[in-house]
PDB file of C-alpha atoms in Angstrom:
ATOM      1  CA  MET V   1      -3.197  11.496   2.040  1.00  0.00           C
ATOM      2  CA  GLY V   2      -1.722  10.014  -1.073  1.00  0.00           C
ATOM      3  CA  LYS V   3       1.882  10.347  -2.148  1.00  0.00           C
ATOM      4  CA  LYS V   4       0.967  13.087  -4.627  1.00  0.00           C
ATOM      5  CA  ARG V   5      -0.566  15.231  -1.887  1.00  0.00           C
ATOM      6  CA  LEU V   6       2.404  14.605   0.367  1.00  0.00           C
ATOM      7  CA  ASP V   7       4.771  15.552  -2.474  1.00  0.00           C
ATOM      8  CA  ASP V   8       2.719  18.708  -3.125  1.00  0.00           C
ATOM      9  CA  ALA V   9       2.887  19.662   0.554  1.00  0.00           C
ATOM     10  CA  ILE V  10       6.655  19.148   0.651  1.00  0.00           C
ATOM     11  CA  LYS V  11       7.128  21.275  -2.484  1.00  0.00           C
ATOM     12  CA  GLN V  12       4.986  24.079  -1.053  1.00  0.00           C
ATOM     13  CA  ILE V  13       7.076  24.447   2.102  1.00  0.00           C
ATOM     14  CA  ASN V  14      10.240  24.546  -0.020  1.00  0.00           C
ATOM     15  CA  ALA V  15      12.424  22.789   2.551  1.00  0.00           C
ATOM     16  CA  PRO V  16      14.265  19.477   2.646  1.00  0.00           C
ATOM     17  CA  VAL V  17      11.995  16.755   4.025  1.00  0.00           C
ATOM     18  CA  GLU V  18      12.914  13.102   4.350  1.00  0.00           C
ATOM     19  CA  VAL V  19      10.081  10.590   4.023  1.00  0.00           C
ATOM     20  CA  THR V  20      10.583   7.145   5.538  1.00  0.00           C
ATOM     21  CA  TYR V  21       8.136   4.415   4.612  1.00  0.00           C
ATOM     22  CA  ARG V  22       7.303   1.850   7.273  1.00  0.00           C
ATOM     23  CA  CYS V  23       5.680  -1.578   7.120  1.00  0.00           C
ATOM     24  CA  PHE V  24       2.214  -1.914   8.616  1.00  0.00           C
ATOM     25  CA  GLN V  25      -0.506  -4.525   8.186  1.00  0.00           C
ATOM     26  CA  LEU V  26      -4.107  -3.744   9.020  1.00  0.00           C
ATOM     27  CA  ASP V  27      -4.717  -7.464   9.552  1.00  0.00           C
ATOM     28  CA  PRO V  28      -1.562  -9.580   9.955  1.00  0.00           C
ATOM     29  CA  THR V  29      -3.723 -12.698  10.402  1.00  0.00           C
ATOM     30  CA  MET V  30      -5.281 -12.426   6.934  1.00  0.00           C
ATOM     31  CA  GLY V  31      -4.577 -15.308   4.593  1.00  0.00           C
ATOM     32  CA  THR V  32      -3.059 -15.053   1.138  1.00  0.00           C
ATOM     33  CA  ASP V  33      -6.086 -16.183  -0.846  1.00  0.00           C
ATOM     34  CA  ILE V  34      -9.207 -14.437   0.425  1.00  0.00           C
ATOM     35  CA  LYS V  35     -12.564 -15.335  -1.064  1.00  0.00           C
ATOM     36  CA  GLU V  36     -14.390 -12.253   0.252  1.00  0.00           C
ATOM     37  CA  ASN V  37     -14.370  -9.014  -1.696  1.00  0.00           C
ATOM     38  CA  MET V  38     -13.626  -5.638  -0.149  1.00  0.00           C
ATOM     39  CA  HIS V  39     -17.321  -4.837   0.385  1.00  0.00           C
ATOM     40  CA  GLU V  40     -17.956  -8.100   2.247  1.00  0.00           C
ATOM     41  CA  LEU V  41     -14.855  -7.704   4.389  1.00  0.00           C
ATOM     42  CA  LEU V  42     -15.720  -4.121   5.313  1.00  0.00           C
ATOM     43  CA  ALA V  43     -19.330  -5.041   6.121  1.00  0.00           C
ATOM     44  CA  LYS V  44     -18.219  -7.905   8.356  1.00  0.00           C
ATOM     45  CA  LYS V  45     -15.449  -5.935  10.065  1.00  0.00           C
ATOM     46  CA  TYR V  46     -17.587  -2.915  10.937  1.00  0.00           C
ATOM     47  CA  GLY V  47     -20.989  -4.580  11.281  1.00  0.00           C
ATOM     48  CA  MET V  48     -22.571  -2.721   8.393  1.00  0.00           C
ATOM     49  CA  SER V  49     -24.684  -3.773   5.459  1.00  0.00           C
ATOM     50  CA  ILE V  50     -23.166  -4.585   2.082  1.00  0.00           C
ATOM     51  CA  GLU V  51     -24.882  -1.461   0.732  1.00  0.00           C
ATOM     52  CA  GLN V  52     -23.188   0.682   3.384  1.00  0.00           C
ATOM     53  CA  ALA V  53     -19.841  -0.945   2.632  1.00  0.00           C
ATOM     54  CA  VAL V  54     -20.274  -0.316  -1.108  1.00  0.00           C
ATOM     55  CA  ALA V  55     -21.127   3.333  -0.370  1.00  0.00           C
ATOM     56  CA  SER V  56     -18.066   3.659   1.868  1.00  0.00           C
ATOM     57  CA  ASN V  57     -15.808   2.179  -0.806  1.00  0.00           C
ATOM     58  CA  GLN V  58     -17.353   4.421  -3.462  1.00  0.00           C
ATOM     59  CA  ASN V  59     -16.574   7.402  -1.243  1.00  0.00           C
ATOM     60  CA  MET V  60     -12.977   6.203  -0.886  1.00  0.00           C
ATOM     61  CA  THR V  61     -12.726   5.877  -4.676  1.00  0.00           C
ATOM     62  CA  LYS V  62     -14.111   9.410  -5.065  1.00  0.00           C
ATOM     63  CA  LEU V  63     -11.658  10.859  -2.549  1.00  0.00           C
ATOM     64  CA  ALA V  64      -8.791   9.063  -4.263  1.00  0.00           C
ATOM     65  CA  LYS V  65      -9.838  10.450  -7.646  1.00  0.00           C
ATOM     66  CA  GLU V  66      -9.823  13.997  -6.203  1.00  0.00           C
ATOM     67  CA  VAL V  67      -6.090  13.659  -5.562  1.00  0.00           C
ATOM     68  CA  GLY V  68      -5.267  11.960  -8.846  1.00  0.00           C
ATOM     69  CA  LEU V  69      -5.482   8.324  -7.763  1.00  0.00           C
ATOM     70  CA  ASP V  70      -7.501   5.729  -9.653  1.00  0.00           C
ATOM     71  CA  TYR V  71      -8.756   3.221  -7.070  1.00  0.00           C
ATOM     72  CA  HIS V  72     -10.785   0.152  -8.050  1.00  0.00           C
ATOM     73  CA  MET V  73     -12.198  -1.033  -4.740  1.00  0.00           C
ATOM     74  CA  ASP V  74     -14.696  -3.316  -6.504  1.00  0.00           C
ATOM     75  CA  THR V  75     -12.000  -5.482  -8.048  1.00  0.00           C
ATOM     76  CA  LEU V  76      -9.009  -5.304  -5.724  1.00  0.00           C
ATOM     77  CA  ILE V  77      -7.773  -8.648  -4.473  1.00  0.00           C
ATOM     78  CA  LEU V  78      -7.588  -8.981  -0.706  1.00  0.00           C
ATOM     79  CA  THR V  79      -4.493 -10.763   0.548  1.00  0.00           C
ATOM     80  CA  ASN V  80      -1.897 -10.861   3.276  1.00  0.00           C
ATOM     81  CA  THR V  81       0.696  -8.168   2.514  1.00  0.00           C
ATOM     82  CA  PHE V  82       3.594  -9.504   4.568  1.00  0.00           C
ATOM     83  CA  ASP V  83       5.635 -10.645   1.558  1.00  0.00           C
ATOM     84  CA  ALA V  84       4.942  -7.338  -0.205  1.00  0.00           C
ATOM     85  CA  HIS V  85       6.392  -5.588   2.846  1.00  0.00           C
ATOM     86  CA  ARG V  86       9.417  -7.884   2.793  1.00  0.00           C
ATOM     87  CA  LEU V  87       9.894  -6.873  -0.839  1.00  0.00           C
ATOM     88  CA  THR V  88       9.792  -3.167   0.028  1.00  0.00           C
ATOM     89  CA  MET V  89      12.424  -3.750   2.702  1.00  0.00           C
ATOM     90  CA  PHE V  90      14.568  -5.621   0.189  1.00  0.00           C
ATOM     91  CA  ALA V  91      14.107  -2.743  -2.268  1.00  0.00           C
ATOM     92  CA  LYS V  92      15.260  -0.381   0.474  1.00  0.00           C
ATOM     93  CA  THR V  93      18.631  -2.158   0.510  1.00  0.00           C
ATOM     94  CA  LYS V  94      18.928  -1.268  -3.187  1.00  0.00           C
ATOM     95  CA  GLY V  95      17.787   2.352  -2.784  1.00  0.00           C
ATOM     96  CA  LEU V  96      14.389   1.659  -4.387  1.00  0.00           C
ATOM     97  CA  MET V  97      11.979   1.477  -1.452  1.00  0.00           C
ATOM     98  CA  ALA V  98       9.845   4.464  -2.471  1.00  0.00           C
ATOM     99  CA  GLU V  99       9.577   3.225  -6.055  1.00  0.00           C
ATOM    100  CA  MET V 100       8.745  -0.318  -4.960  1.00  0.00           C
ATOM    101  CA  THR V 101       6.157   0.869  -2.446  1.00  0.00           C
ATOM    102  CA  GLU V 102       4.438   3.070  -5.008  1.00  0.00           C
ATOM    103  CA  ARG V 103       4.470   0.290  -7.605  1.00  0.00           C
ATOM    104  CA  ILE V 104       2.903  -2.194  -5.193  1.00  0.00           C
ATOM    105  CA  LEU V 105       0.227   0.299  -4.119  1.00  0.00           C
ATOM    106  CA  HIS V 106      -0.638   1.050  -7.744  1.00  0.00           C
ATOM    107  CA  ALA V 107      -0.767  -2.664  -8.582  1.00  0.00           C
ATOM    108  CA  TYR V 108      -3.090  -3.298  -5.641  1.00  0.00           C
ATOM    109  CA  PHE V 109      -5.479  -0.342  -5.720  1.00  0.00           C
ATOM    110  CA  THR V 110      -5.550   0.460  -9.443  1.00  0.00           C
ATOM    111  CA  GLU V 111      -4.633  -2.679 -11.361  1.00  0.00           C
ATOM    112  CA  SER V 112      -6.229  -5.211  -8.978  1.00  0.00           C
ATOM    113  CA  LYS V 113      -3.138  -7.422  -8.991  1.00  0.00           C
ATOM    114  CA  HIS V 114      -2.693 -10.180  -6.425  1.00  0.00           C
ATOM    115  CA  ILE V 115       0.182  -8.752  -4.390  1.00  0.00           C
ATOM    116  CA  GLY V 116       0.245 -11.812  -2.148  1.00  0.00           C
ATOM    117  CA  GLU V 117       1.568 -13.983  -4.976  1.00  0.00           C
ATOM    118  CA  HIS V 118       5.334 -14.196  -5.363  1.00  0.00           C
ATOM    119  CA  GLU V 119       5.244 -14.158  -9.169  1.00  0.00           C
ATOM    120  CA  THR V 120       3.286 -10.896  -9.137  1.00  0.00           C
ATOM    121  CA  LEU V 121       5.745  -9.358  -6.677  1.00  0.00           C
ATOM    122  CA  ILE V 122       8.694 -10.515  -8.768  1.00  0.00           C
ATOM    123  CA  GLU V 123       7.242  -8.901 -11.899  1.00  0.00           C
ATOM    124  CA  LEU V 124       6.604  -5.638 -10.053  1.00  0.00           C
ATOM    125  CA  ALA V 125      10.144  -5.694  -8.644  1.00  0.00           C
ATOM    126  CA  VAL V 126      11.654  -6.156 -12.099  1.00  0.00           C
ATOM    127  CA  GLU V 127       9.605  -3.178 -13.340  1.00  0.00           C
ATOM    128  CA  VAL V 128      11.290  -0.893 -10.783  1.00  0.00           C
ATOM    129  CA  GLY V 129      14.773  -2.207 -11.580  1.00  0.00           C
ATOM    130  CA  LEU V 130      15.376  -5.041  -9.126  1.00  0.00           C
ATOM    131  CA  ASN V 131      17.042  -8.272 -10.187  1.00  0.00           C
ATOM    132  CA  ARG V 132      14.525 -11.061 -10.855  1.00  0.00           C
ATOM    133  CA  GLU V 133      16.673 -13.871  -9.418  1.00  0.00           C
ATOM    134  CA  GLU V 134      17.613 -11.937  -6.285  1.00  0.00           C
ATOM    135  CA  VAL V 135      13.969 -11.092  -5.606  1.00  0.00           C
ATOM    136  CA  ALA V 136      12.804 -14.668  -6.226  1.00  0.00           C
ATOM    137  CA  TYR V 137      15.503 -15.983  -3.864  1.00  0.00           C
ATOM    138  CA  MET V 138      14.587 -13.425  -1.205  1.00  0.00           C
ATOM    139  CA  LEU V 139      10.860 -14.223  -1.394  1.00  0.00           C
ATOM    140  CA  ALA V 140      11.525 -17.974  -1.186  1.00  0.00           C
ATOM    141  CA  SER V 141      13.477 -17.410   2.031  1.00  0.00           C
ATOM    142  CA  ASP V 142      12.574 -15.639   5.256  1.00  0.00           C
ATOM    143  CA  ALA V 143      14.837 -12.681   4.426  1.00  0.00           C
ATOM    144  CA  MET V 144      13.604  -9.264   5.545  1.00  0.00           C
ATOM    145  CA  THR V 145      11.202 -10.832   8.058  1.00  0.00           C
ATOM    146  CA  ASP V 146      13.010  -9.297  11.022  1.00  0.00           C
ATOM    147  CA  GLU V 147      12.985  -5.863   9.375  1.00  0.00           C
ATOM    148  CA  VAL V 148       9.226  -5.990   8.750  1.00  0.00           C
ATOM    149  CA  ARG V 149       8.553  -7.237  12.284  1.00  0.00           C
ATOM    150  CA  ALA V 150      10.674  -4.383  13.692  1.00  0.00           C
ATOM    151  CA  ASP V 151       8.483  -1.841  11.867  1.00  0.00           C
ATOM    152  CA  GLN V 152       5.359  -3.587  13.137  1.00  0.00           C
ATOM    153  CA  ARG V 153       6.652  -3.397  16.719  1.00  0.00           C
ATOM    154  CA  LEU V 154       7.433   0.291  16.236  1.00  0.00           C
ATOM    155  CA  ALA V 155       3.862   0.886  15.038  1.00  0.00           C
ATOM    156  CA  GLN V 156       2.568  -0.850  18.171  1.00  0.00           C
ATOM    157  CA  GLN V 157       4.779   1.339  20.359  1.00  0.00           C
ATOM    158  CA  TYR V 158       3.307   4.449  18.736  1.00  0.00           C
ATOM    159  CA  GLY V 159      -0.230   3.070  19.017  1.00  0.00           C
ATOM    160  CA  ILE V 160      -0.792   3.063  15.256  1.00  0.00           C
ATOM    161  CA  ARG V 161      -3.973   1.211  14.345  1.00  0.00           C
ATOM    162  CA  ALA V 162      -4.816   2.534  10.888  1.00  0.00           C
ATOM    163  CA  VAL V 163      -3.303   3.979   7.743  1.00  0.00           C
ATOM    164  CA  PRO V 164      -2.375   6.440   6.493  1.00  0.00           C
ATOM    165  CA  PHE V 165      -0.435   7.564   9.532  1.00  0.00           C
ATOM    166  CA  PHE V 166       2.237  10.245   9.433  1.00  0.00           C
ATOM    167  CA  LEU V 167       4.676  10.785  12.267  1.00  0.00           C
ATOM    168  CA  LEU V 168       6.516  14.059  11.871  1.00  0.00           C
ATOM    169  CA  ASN V 169       9.876  14.383  13.578  1.00  0.00           C
ATOM    170  CA  LYS V 170       8.852  11.593  15.994  1.00  0.00           C
ATOM    171  CA  LYS V 171       6.659  14.203  17.679  1.00  0.00           C
ATOM    172  CA  TYR V 172       3.484  15.038  15.748  1.00  0.00           C
ATOM    173  CA  ALA V 173       1.037  12.506  14.374  1.00  0.00           C
ATOM    174  CA  LEU V 174      -1.431  12.925  11.536  1.00  0.00           C
ATOM    175  CA  THR V 175      -3.889  10.113  11.028  1.00  0.00           C
ATOM    176  CA  GLY V 176      -6.205   9.440   8.128  1.00  0.00           C
ATOM    177  CA  ALA V 177      -6.422  11.218   4.806  1.00  0.00           C
ATOM    178  CA  GLN V 178      -5.688  14.852   5.580  1.00  0.00           C
ATOM    179  CA  PRO V 179      -6.049  17.877   3.298  1.00  0.00           C
ATOM    180  CA  THR V 180      -2.787  19.178   1.849  1.00  0.00           C
ATOM    181  CA  ASP V 181      -3.010  22.405   3.879  1.00  0.00           C
ATOM    182  CA  VAL V 182      -3.097  20.407   7.134  1.00  0.00           C
ATOM    183  CA  MET V 183       0.082  18.587   6.121  1.00  0.00           C
ATOM    184  CA  ILE V 184       1.734  21.865   5.120  1.00  0.00           C
ATOM    185  CA  GLN V 185       0.877  23.438   8.497  1.00  0.00           C
ATOM    186  CA  ALA V 186       2.266  20.433  10.347  1.00  0.00           C
ATOM    187  CA  LEU V 187       5.476  20.394   8.301  1.00  0.00           C
ATOM    188  CA  GLU V 188       5.937  24.159   8.773  1.00  0.00           C
ATOM    189  CA  LYS V 189       5.465  23.770  12.539  1.00  0.00           C
ATOM    190  CA  VAL V 190       8.116  21.068  12.700  1.00  0.00           C
ATOM    191  CA  LEU V 191      10.528  23.145  10.586  1.00  0.00           C
ATOM    192  CA  ALA V 192       9.950  26.248  12.745  1.00  0.00           C
ATOM    193  CA  GLU V 193      10.923  24.267  15.834  1.00  0.00           C
ATOM    194  CA  GLN V 194      14.243  23.156  14.379  1.00  0.00           C
TER     195      GLN V 194
END
């Protein structure tokens, strides 16, 4: 479920809901500069043909479009996202985590920007209102590493292996892209229990 669908679900239940973003990497061992494209990676990972991988990615693009997202799976640049996660944690200290997360996701899936490169991350951070020099200094250091690793350990404790993953009230889990009505039902159930 994309942010728009989550926002729509929250509006429909008309109750205060706090969303906390967490850091998660599908493949923490991935390098920064990957030569494979998304189709090749998917084919290799799941033992499918390139044609099947292309079809799967086209389906993902179609599903994204249905909820107002413009994904470009053919041109996205695969990379290690650890520094992007460190940036979101830094943005959190400035009250801009949601904005930074959304900007990075848009840059990656829609604009095919290399979110593993520090200069790209710095430019994105400036766009959401963060200070260029502070961000550059943070990225050049190991700042926010412990915070990202803590989220990764939490994901392991919950058995999270894929995204999207929603944990509601530390009790109910929704995995994968779910229809808005499923999210609404889950949110209403949690609210009814409180």
